[in-house]
Coordinates of C-alpha atoms in Angstrom, one line a residue:
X15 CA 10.9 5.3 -18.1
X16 CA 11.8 2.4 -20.5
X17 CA 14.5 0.9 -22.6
X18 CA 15.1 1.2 -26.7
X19 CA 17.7 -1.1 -27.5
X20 CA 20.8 -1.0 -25.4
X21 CA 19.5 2.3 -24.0
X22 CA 17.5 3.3 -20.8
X23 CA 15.1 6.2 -21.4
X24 CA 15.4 8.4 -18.6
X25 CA 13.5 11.8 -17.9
X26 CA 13.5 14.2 -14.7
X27 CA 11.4 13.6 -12.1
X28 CA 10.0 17.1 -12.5
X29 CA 8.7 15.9 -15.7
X30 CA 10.5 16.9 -19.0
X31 CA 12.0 15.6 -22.4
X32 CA 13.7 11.8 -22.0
X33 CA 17.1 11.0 -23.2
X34 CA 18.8 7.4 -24.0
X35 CA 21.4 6.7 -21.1
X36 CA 24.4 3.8 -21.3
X37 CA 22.8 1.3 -18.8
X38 CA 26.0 0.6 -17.4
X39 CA 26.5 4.7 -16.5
X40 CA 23.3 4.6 -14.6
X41 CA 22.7 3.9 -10.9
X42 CA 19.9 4.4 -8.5
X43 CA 19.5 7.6 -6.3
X44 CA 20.9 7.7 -2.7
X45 CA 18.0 8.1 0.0
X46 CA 19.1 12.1 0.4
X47 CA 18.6 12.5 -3.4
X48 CA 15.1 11.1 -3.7
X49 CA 14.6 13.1 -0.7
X50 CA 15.7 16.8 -1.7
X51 CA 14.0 15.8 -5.6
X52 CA 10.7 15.0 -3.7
X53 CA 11.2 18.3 -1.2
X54 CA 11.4 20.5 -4.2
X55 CA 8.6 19.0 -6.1
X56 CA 6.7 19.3 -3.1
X57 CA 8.0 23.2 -2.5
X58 CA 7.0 23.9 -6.7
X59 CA 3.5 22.6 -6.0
X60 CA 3.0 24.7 -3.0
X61 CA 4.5 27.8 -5.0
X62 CA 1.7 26.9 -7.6
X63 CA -1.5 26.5 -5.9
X64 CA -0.7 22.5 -7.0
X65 CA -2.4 20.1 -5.0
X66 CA -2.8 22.7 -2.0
X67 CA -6.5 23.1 -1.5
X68 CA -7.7 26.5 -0.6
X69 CA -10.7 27.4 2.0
X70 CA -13.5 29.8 0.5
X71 CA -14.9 32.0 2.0
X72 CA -18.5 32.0 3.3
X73 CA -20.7 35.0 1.4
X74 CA -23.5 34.4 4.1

C-alpha cells in the first residue's frame, strides 16, 4: 500500500484496516497464493451478486 518511515503499510487483498510491517519480515506471495487469494475473491463476488450480471426477464 505504502511506506511511513521504516514501515510498509500493508492491508488484505480483500480490503480491510492496514498495519505497519518490518520491511525486512515481508516477502512477495508464491504463484499458488495470489492464486487461491484471487479464487476466493472471485468465489465472495459470485456469493454477492458482485460483478455477476444477471438477465431480466422480458414482461412482453
Amino acid at each position: 500500500m505504502g511506506c511511513e518511515g521504516p514501515y510498509l503499510q500493508l492491508r488484505p487483498l480483500s480490503g480491510g484496516r492496514e498495519w505497519d510491517a518490518d520491511p525486512s519480515r515481508v516477502r512477495a506471495l508464491t504463484s499458488e497464493e495470489l492464486l487461491r487469494a484471487r479464487l476466493a475473491e472471485a468465489n465472495a463476488r459470485s456469493r454477492t451478486g458482485l460483478g455477476v450480471q444477471r438477465l431480466q426477464p422480458s414482461l412482453e
